[in-house]
mmCIF file of C-alpha atoms and ligand atoms in Angstrom:
data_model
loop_
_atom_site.group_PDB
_atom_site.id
_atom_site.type_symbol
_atom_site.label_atom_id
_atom_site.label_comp_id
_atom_site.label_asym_id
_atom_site.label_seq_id
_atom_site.Cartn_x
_atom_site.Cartn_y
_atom_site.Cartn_z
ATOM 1 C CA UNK A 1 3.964 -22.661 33.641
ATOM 2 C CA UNK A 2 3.818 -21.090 30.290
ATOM 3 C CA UNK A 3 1.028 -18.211 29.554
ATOM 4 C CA UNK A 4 -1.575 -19.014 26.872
ATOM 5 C CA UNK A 5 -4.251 -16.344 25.492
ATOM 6 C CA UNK A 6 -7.568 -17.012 26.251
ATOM 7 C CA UNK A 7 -9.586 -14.250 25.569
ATOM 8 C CA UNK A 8 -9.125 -10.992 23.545
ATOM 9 C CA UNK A 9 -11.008 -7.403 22.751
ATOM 10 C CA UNK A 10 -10.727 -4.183 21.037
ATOM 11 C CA UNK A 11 -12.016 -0.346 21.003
ATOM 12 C CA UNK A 12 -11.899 1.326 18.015
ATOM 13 C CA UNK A 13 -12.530 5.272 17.518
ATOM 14 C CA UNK A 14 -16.023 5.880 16.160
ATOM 15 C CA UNK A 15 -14.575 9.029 14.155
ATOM 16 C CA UNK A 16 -13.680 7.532 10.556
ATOM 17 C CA UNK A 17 -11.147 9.600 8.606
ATOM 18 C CA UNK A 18 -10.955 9.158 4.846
ATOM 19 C CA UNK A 19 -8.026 9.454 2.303
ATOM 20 C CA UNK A 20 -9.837 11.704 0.356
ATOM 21 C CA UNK A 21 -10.500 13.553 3.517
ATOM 22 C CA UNK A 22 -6.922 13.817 4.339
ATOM 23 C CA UNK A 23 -6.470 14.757 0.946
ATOM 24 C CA UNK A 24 -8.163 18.036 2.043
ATOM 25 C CA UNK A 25 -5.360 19.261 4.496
ATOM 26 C CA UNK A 26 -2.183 17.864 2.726
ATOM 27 C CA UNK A 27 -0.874 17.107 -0.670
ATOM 28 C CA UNK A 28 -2.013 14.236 -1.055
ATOM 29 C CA UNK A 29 -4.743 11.139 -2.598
ATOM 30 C CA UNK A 30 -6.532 8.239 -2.200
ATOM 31 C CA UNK A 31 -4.729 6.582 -4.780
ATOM 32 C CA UNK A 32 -1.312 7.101 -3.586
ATOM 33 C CA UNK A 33 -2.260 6.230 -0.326
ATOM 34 C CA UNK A 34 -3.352 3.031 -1.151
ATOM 35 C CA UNK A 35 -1.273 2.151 -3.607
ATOM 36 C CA UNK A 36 1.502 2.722 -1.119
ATOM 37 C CA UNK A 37 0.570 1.975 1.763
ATOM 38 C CA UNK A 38 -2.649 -0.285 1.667
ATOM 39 C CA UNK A 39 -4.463 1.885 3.762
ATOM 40 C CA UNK A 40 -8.552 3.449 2.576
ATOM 41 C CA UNK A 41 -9.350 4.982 6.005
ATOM 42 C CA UNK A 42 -7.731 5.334 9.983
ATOM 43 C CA UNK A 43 -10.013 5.701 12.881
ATOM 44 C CA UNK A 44 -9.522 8.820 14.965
ATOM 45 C CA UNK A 45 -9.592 9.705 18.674
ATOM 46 C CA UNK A 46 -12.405 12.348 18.531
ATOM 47 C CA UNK A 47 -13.926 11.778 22.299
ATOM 48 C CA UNK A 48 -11.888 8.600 23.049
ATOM 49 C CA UNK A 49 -8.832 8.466 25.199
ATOM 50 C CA UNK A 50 -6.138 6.180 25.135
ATOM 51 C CA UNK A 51 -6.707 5.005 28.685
ATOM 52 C CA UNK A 52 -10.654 4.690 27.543
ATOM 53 C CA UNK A 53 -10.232 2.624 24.860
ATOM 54 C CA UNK A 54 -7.783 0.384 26.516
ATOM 55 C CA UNK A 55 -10.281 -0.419 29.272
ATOM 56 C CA UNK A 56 -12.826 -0.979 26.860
ATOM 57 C CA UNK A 57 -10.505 -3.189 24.956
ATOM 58 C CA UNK A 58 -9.848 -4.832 28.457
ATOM 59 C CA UNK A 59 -13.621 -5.046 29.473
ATOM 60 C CA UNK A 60 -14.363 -6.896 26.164
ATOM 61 C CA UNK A 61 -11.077 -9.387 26.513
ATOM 62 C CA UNK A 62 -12.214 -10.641 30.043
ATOM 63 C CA UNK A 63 -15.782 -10.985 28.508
ATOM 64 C CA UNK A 64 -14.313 -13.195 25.895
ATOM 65 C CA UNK A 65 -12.189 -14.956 28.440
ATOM 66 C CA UNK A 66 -15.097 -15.355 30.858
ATOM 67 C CA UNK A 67 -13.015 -13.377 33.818
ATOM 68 C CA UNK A 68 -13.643 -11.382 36.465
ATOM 69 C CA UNK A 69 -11.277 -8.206 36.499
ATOM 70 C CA UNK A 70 -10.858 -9.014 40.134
ATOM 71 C CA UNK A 71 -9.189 -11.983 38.572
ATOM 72 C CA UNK A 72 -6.085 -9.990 36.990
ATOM 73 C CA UNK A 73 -2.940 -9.643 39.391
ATOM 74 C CA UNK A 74 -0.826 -7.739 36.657
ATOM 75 C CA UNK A 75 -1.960 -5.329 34.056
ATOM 76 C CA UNK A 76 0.630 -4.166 31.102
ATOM 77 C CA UNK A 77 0.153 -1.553 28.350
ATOM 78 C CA UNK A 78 2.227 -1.045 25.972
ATOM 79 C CA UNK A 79 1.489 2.455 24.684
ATOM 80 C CA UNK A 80 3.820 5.343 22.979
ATOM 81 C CA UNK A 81 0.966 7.747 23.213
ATOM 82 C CA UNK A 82 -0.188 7.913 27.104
ATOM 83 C CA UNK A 83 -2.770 10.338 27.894
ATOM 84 C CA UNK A 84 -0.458 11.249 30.769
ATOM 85 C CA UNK A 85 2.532 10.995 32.071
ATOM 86 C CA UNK A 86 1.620 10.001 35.032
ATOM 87 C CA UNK A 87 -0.051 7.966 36.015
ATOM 88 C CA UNK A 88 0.573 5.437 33.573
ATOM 89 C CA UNK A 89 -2.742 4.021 31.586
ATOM 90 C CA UNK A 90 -2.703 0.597 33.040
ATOM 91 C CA UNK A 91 -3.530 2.180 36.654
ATOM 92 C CA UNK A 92 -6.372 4.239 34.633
ATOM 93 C CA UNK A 93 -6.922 1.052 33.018
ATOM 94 C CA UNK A 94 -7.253 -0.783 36.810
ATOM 95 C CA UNK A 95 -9.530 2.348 37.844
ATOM 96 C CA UNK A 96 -11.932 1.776 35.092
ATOM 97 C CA UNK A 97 -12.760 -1.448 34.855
ATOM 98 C CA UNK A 98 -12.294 -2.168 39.387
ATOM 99 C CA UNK A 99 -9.187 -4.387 38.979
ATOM 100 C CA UNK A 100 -8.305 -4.017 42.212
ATOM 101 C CA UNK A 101 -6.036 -7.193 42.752
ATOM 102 C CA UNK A 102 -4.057 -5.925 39.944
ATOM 103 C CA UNK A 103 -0.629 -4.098 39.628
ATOM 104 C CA UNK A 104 0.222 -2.031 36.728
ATOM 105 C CA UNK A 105 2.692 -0.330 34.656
ATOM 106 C CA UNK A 106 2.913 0.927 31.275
ATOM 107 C CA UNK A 107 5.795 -0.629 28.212
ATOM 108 C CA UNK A 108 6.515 2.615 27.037
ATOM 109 C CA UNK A 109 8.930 3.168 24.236
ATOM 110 C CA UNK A 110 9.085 0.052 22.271
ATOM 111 C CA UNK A 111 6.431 1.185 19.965
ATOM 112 C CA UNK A 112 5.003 -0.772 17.032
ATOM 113 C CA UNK A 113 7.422 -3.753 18.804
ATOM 114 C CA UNK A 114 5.213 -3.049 22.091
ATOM 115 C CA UNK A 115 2.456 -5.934 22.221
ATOM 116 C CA UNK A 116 4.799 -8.179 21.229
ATOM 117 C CA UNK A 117 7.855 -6.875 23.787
ATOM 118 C CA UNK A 118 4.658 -6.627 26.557
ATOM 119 C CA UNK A 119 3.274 -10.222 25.738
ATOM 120 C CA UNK A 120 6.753 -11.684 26.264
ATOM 121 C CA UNK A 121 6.878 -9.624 29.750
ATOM 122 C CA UNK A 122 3.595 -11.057 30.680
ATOM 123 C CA UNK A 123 4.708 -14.726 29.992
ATOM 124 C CA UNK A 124 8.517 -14.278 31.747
ATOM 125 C CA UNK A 125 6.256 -12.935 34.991
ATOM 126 C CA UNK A 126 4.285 -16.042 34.648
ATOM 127 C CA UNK A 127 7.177 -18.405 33.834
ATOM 128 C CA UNK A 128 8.836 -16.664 37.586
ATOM 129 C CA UNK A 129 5.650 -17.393 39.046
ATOM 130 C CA UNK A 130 5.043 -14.086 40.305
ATOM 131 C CA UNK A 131 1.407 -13.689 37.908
ATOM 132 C CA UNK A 132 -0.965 -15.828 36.725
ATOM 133 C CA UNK A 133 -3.671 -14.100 34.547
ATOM 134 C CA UNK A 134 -2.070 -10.814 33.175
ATOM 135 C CA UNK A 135 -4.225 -8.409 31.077
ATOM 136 C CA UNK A 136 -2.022 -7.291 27.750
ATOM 137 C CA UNK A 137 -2.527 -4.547 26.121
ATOM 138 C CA UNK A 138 -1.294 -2.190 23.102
ATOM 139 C CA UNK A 139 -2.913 0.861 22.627
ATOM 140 C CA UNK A 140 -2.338 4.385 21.153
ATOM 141 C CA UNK A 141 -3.913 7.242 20.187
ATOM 142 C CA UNK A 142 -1.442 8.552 17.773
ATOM 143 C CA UNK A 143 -3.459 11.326 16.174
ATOM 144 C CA UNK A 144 -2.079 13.520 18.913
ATOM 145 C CA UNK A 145 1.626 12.465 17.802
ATOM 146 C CA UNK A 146 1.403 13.154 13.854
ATOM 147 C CA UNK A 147 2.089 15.977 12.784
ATOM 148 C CA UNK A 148 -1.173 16.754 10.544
ATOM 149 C CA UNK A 149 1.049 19.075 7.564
ATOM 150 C CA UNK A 150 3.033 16.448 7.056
ATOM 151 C CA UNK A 151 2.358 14.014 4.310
ATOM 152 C CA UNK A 152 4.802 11.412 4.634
ATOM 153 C CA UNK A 153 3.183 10.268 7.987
ATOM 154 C CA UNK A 154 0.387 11.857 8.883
ATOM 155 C CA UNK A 155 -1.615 9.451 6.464
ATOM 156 C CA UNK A 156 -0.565 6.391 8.234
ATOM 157 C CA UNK A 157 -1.287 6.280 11.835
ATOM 158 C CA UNK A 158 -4.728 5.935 13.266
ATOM 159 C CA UNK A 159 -5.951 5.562 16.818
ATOM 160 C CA UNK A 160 -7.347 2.561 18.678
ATOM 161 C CA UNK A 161 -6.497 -0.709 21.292
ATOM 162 C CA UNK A 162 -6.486 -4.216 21.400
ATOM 163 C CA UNK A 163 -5.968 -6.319 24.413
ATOM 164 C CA UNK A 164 -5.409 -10.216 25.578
ATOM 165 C CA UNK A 165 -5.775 -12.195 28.458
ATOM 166 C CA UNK A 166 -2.667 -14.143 28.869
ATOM 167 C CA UNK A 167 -3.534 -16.897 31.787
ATOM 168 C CA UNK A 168 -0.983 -19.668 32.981
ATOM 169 C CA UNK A 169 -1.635 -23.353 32.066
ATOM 170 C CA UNK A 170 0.456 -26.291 31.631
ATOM 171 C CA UNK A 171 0.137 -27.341 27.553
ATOM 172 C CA UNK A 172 0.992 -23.816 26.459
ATOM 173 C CA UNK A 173 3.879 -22.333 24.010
ATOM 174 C CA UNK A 174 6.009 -19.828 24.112
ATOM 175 C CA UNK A 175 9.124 -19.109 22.125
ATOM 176 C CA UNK A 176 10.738 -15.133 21.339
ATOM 177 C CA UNK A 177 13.151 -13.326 19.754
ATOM 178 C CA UNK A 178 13.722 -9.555 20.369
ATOM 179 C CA UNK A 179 16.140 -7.087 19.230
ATOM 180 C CA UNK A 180 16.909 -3.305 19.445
ATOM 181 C CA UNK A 181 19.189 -1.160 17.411
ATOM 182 C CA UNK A 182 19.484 2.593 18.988
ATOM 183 C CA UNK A 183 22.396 3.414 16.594
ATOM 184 C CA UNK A 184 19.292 3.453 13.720
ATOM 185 C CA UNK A 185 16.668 4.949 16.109
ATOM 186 C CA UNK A 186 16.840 8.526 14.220
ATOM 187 C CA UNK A 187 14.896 6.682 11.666
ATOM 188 C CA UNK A 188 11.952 6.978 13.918
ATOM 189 C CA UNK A 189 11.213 9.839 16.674
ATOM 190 C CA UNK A 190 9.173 11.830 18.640
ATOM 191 C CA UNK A 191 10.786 14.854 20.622
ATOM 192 C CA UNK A 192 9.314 14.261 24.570
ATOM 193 C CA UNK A 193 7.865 17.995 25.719
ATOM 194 C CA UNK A 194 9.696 17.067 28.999
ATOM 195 C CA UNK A 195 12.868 18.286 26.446
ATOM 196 C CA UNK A 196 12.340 21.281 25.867
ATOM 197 C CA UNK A 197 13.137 23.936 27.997
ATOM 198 C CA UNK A 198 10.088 26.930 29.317
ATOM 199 C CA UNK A 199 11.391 28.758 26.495
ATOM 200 C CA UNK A 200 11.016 26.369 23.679
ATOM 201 C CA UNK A 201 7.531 25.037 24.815
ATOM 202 C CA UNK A 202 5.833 28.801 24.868
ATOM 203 C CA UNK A 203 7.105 28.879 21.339
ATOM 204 C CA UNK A 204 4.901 25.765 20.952
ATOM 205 C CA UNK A 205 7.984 23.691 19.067
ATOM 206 C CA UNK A 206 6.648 20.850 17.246
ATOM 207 C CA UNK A 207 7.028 17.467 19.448
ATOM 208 C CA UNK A 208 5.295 15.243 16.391
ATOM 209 C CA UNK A 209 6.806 12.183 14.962
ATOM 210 C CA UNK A 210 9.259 11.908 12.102
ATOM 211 C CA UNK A 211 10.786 9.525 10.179
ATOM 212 C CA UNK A 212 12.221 8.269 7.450
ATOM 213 C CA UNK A 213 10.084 6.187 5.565
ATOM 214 C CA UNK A 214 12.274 4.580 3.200
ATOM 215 C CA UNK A 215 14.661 3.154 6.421
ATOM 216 C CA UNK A 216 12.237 2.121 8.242
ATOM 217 C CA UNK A 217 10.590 0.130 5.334
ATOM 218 C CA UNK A 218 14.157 -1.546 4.119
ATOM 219 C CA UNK A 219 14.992 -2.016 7.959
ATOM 220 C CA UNK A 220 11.111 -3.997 8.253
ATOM 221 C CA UNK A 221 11.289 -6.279 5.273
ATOM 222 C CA UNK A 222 15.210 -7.377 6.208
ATOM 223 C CA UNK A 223 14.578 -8.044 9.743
ATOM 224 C CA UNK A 224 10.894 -9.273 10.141
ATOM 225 C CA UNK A 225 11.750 -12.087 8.356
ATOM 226 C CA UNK A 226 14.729 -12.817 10.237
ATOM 227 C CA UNK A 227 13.503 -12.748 13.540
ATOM 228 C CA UNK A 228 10.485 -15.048 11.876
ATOM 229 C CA UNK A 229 13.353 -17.716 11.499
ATOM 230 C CA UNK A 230 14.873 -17.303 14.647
ATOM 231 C CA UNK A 231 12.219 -17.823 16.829
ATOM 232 C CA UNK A 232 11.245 -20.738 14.691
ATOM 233 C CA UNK A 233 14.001 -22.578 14.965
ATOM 234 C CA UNK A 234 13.721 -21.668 18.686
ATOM 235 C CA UNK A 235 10.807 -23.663 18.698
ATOM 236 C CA UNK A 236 12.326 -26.363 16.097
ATOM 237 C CA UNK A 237 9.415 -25.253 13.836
ATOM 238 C CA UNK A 238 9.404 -24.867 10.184
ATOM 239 C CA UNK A 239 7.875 -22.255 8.127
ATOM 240 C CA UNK A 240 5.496 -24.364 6.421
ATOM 241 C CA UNK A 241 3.745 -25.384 10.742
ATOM 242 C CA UNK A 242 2.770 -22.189 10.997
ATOM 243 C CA UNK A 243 -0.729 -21.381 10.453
ATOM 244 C CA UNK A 244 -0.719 -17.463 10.982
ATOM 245 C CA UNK A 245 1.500 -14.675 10.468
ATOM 246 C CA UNK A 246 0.136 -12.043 12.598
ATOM 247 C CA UNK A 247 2.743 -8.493 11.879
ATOM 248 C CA UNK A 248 2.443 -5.337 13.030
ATOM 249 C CA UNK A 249 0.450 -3.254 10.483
ATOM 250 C CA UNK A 250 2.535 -0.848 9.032
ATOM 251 C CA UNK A 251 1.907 -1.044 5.279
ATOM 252 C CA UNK A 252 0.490 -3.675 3.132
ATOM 253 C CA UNK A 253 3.801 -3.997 0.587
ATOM 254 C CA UNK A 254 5.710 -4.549 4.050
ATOM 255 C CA UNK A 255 3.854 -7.949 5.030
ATOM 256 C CA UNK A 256 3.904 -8.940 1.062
ATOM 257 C CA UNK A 257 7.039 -8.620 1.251
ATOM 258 C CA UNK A 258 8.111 -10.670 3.865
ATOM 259 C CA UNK A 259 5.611 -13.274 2.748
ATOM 260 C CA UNK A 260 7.390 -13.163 -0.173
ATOM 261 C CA UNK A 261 11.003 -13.390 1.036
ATOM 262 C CA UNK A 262 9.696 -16.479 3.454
ATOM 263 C CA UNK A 263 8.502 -18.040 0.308
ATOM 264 C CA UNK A 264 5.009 -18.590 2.024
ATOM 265 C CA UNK A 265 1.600 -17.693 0.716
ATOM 266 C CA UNK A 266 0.235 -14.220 1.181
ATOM 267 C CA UNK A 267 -3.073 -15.948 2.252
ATOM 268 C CA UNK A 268 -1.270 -16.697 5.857
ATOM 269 C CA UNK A 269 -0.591 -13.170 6.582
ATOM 270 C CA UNK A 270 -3.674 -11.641 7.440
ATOM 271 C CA UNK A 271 -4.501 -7.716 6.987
ATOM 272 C CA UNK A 272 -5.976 -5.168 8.401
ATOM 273 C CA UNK A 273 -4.406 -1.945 7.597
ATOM 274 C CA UNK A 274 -7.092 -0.425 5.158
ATOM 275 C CA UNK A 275 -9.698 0.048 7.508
ATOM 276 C CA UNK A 276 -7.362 0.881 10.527
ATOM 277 C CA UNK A 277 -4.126 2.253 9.479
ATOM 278 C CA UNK A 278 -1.171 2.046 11.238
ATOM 279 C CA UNK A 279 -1.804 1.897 15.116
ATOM 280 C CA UNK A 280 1.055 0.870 16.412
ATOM 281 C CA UNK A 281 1.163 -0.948 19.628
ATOM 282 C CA UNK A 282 -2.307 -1.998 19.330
ATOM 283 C CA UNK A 283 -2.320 -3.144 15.588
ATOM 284 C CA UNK A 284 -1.393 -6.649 16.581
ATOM 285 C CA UNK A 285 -4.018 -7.112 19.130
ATOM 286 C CA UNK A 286 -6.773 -5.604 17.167
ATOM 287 C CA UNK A 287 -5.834 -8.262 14.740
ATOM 288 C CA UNK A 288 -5.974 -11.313 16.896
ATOM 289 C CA UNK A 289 -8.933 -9.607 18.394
ATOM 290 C CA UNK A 290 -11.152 -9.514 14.721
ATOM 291 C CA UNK A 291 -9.447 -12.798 14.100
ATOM 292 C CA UNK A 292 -10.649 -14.535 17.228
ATOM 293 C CA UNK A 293 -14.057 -13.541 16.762
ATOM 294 C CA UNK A 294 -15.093 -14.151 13.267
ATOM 295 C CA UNK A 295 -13.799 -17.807 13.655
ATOM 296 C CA UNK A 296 -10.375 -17.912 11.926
ATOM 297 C CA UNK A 297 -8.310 -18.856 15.284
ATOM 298 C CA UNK A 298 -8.936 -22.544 16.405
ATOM 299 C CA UNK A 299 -7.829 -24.438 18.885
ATOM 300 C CA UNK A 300 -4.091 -25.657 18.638
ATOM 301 C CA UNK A 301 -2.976 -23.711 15.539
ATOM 302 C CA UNK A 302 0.489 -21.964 15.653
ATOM 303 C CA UNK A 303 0.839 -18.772 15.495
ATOM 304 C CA UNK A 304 3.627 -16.488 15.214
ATOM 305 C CA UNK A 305 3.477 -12.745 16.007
ATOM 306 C CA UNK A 306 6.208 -10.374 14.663
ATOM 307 C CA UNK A 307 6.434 -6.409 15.725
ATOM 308 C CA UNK A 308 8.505 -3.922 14.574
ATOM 309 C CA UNK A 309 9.468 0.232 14.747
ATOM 310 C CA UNK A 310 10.738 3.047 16.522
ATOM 311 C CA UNK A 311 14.257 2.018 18.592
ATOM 312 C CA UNK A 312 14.625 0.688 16.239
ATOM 313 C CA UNK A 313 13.274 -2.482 17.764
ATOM 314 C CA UNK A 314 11.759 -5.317 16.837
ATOM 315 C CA UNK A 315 10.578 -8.811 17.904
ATOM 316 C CA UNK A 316 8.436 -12.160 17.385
ATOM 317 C CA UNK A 317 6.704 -14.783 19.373
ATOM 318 C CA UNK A 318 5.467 -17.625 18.633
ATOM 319 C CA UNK A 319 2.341 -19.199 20.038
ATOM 320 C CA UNK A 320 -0.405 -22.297 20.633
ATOM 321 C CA UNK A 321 -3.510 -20.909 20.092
HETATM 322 O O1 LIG B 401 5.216 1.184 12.336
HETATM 323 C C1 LIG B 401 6.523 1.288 11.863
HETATM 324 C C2 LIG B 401 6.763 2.650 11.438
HETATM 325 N N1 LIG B 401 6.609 3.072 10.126
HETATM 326 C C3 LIG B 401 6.653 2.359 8.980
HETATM 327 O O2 LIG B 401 6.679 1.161 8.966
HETATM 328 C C4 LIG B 401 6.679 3.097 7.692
HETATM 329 C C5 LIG B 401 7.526 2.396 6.662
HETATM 330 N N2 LIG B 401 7.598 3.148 5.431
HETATM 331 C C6 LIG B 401 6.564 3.239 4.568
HETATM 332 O O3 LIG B 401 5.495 2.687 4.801
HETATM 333 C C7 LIG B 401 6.789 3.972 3.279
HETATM 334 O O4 LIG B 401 8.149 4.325 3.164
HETATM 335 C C8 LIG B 401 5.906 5.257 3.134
HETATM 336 C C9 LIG B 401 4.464 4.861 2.924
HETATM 337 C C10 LIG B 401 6.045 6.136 4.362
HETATM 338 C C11 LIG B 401 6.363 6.040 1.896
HETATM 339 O O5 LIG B 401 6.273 5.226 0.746
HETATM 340 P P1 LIG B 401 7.484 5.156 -0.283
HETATM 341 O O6 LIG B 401 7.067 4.277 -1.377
HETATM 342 O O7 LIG B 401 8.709 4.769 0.510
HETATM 343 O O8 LIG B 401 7.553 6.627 -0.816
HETATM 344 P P2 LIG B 401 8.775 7.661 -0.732
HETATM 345 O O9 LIG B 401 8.961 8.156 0.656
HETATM 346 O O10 LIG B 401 9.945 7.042 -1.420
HETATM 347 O O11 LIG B 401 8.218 8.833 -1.631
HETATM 348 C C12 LIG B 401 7.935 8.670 -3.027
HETATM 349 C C13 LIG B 401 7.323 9.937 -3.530
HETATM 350 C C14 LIG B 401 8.078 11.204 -3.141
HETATM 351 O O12 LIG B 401 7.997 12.107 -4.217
HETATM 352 P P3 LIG B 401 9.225 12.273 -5.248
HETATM 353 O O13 LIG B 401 10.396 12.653 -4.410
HETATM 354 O O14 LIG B 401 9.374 10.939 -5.903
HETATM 355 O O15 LIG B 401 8.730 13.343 -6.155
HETATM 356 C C15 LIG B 401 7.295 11.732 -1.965
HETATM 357 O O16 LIG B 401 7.442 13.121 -1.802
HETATM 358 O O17 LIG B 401 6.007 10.102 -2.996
HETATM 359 C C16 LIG B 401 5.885 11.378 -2.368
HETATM 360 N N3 LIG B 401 4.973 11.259 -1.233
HETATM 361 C C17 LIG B 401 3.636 11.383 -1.366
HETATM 362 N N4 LIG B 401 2.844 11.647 -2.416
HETATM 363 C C18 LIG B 401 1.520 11.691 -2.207
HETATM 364 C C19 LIG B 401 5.268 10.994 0.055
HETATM 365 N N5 LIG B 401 4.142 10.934 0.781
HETATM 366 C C20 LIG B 401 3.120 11.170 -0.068
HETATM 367 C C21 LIG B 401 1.719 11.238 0.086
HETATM 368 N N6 LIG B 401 0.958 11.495 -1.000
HETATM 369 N N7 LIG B 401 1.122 11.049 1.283
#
């Protein structure tokens, strides 16, 4: 049995920040920001959990998928920014929306990779036959992670979650490629509090993300498209059979780019960065999620999914829609 998607959802924050309100805490404009980056405006945790939005995002994927949540035997979330440590957001997940059949654990760690590293969980649980209708989802609430005097980042993340319902059938696809690199992970980090001694943490040291931008943009363009390939020929698809390019939304010149490099129009990657910013683990499903409903996915097309970040890791899939 091979896994196939049939129904998706997303929560977004209801708090909208601008660049030019960003621009009011940090050196910084709207023109740089989207010039660089592609991004006008991030939504932002204000009320909103990550555990709330991802069972909203769940509530509205088994809606679309016509389930029960009684239905689900495994739910997955791949999250960086938990509300807890323990215990993990899929059991608050479970709690919320009475998914009682269901067990759950969180995909912590593989960041902006996560939806794509969780969805390939999900389908190796349902190839074993141990699951057959897993709820997968990515998302983050990464407001609490930036540090907000800190220009380089703070103007890319935003908050939100995106989930799928990945159900076994018989005519499904289901092809991968991951890969990690922890020699290049100080490109990307985020200090856990658990590190610090009692000492350190009554000074209040900073445990917000850094990174180096540049890296992890040159690292992004050379191995998305890679990984593209390899999964492809996985699959013993070409480029050109593909009908949707669905990457993790880190920047707009980083999916131009590797349109560009895979010599294949622009017009098959779709975006979503300016309204949303960069949201990690969850941009991918809040993509499939807006693209499912307004009509663009149909039936049978192919498409691939490709994450990438903090490990460094990075992966693709690619699917039957
Ligand atoms: O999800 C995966 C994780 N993250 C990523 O994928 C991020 C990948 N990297 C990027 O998206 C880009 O590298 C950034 C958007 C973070 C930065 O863009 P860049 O074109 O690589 O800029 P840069 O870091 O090379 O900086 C260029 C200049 C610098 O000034 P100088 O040294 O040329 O005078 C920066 O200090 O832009 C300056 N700068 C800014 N200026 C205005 C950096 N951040 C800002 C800012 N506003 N927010």
């Amino acid at each position: 049995m091979v896994g196939r998607i049939c129904g998706t959802g997303s929560s977004i924050p209801s708090k909208i920040v601008e660049n030019d309100d960003l621009a009011k805490i940090v050196d910084t404009n709207d023109e740089w920001i989207r010039e660089r980056t592609g991004i006008a405006r991030r939504h932002i945790a204000d009320t909103e959990t990550t555990s709330s939005l991802a069972a909203d995002a769940a509530k509205k994927a088994l809606e679309n998928a016509g389930m029960s949540a009684e239905e689900i035997d495994l739910i997955l979330v791949a999250t960086i920014s938990s509300d807890k440590v323990f215990p993990c957001t899929a059991c608050e997940v479970q709690k919320n929306i009475g998914a009682v059949n269901a067990t759950c654990f969180d995909l912590g760690g593989a960041a902006c990779s996560g939806f794509v590293f969780a969805y390939n969980t999900a389908q190796m649980y349902i190839a074993g036959g141990m699951y057959k209708n897993i709820l997968v989802i990515g998302a983050e609430n990464l407001s609490n992670l930036v540090d907000w005097t800190d220009r380089g980042t703070c103007i890319l993340f935003g908050d939100g979650a995106g989930a799928a319902v990945v159900s076994a059938v018989s005519d499904g696809m289901f092809f991968a490629s991951t890969h990690s690199d922890g020699e290049k992970g100080v490109a990307m980090e985020c200090e856990s509090r658990c590190q610090k001694n009692w000492k350190e943490k009554c000074q209040g040291n900073d445990t917000c993300m850094k990174m180096d931008g540049r890296a992890v943009f040159q690292f992004a363009v050379r191995k998305v498209p890679e990984v593209i390939k390899e999964t492809l020929e996985k699959a013993g698809l070409d480029l050109q059979d593909v009908d949707y390019f669905v990457l993790h939304q880190a920047n707009r010149r980083i999916v131009e780019s590797v349109a560009k490099r895979l010599k294949i129009d622009v017009e098959k990657f779709p975006t979503n960065i300016e309204q949303y910013g960069n949201t990690s683990a969850a941009s991918i499903p809040i993509l499939l999620d807006e693209m499912n409903r307004d009509g663009r996915l149909k039936k049978g097309q192919t498409i691939v999914m490709a994450g990438f970040g903090a490990g460094l890791s990075w992966g693709a899939t690619v699917i039957k829609w």
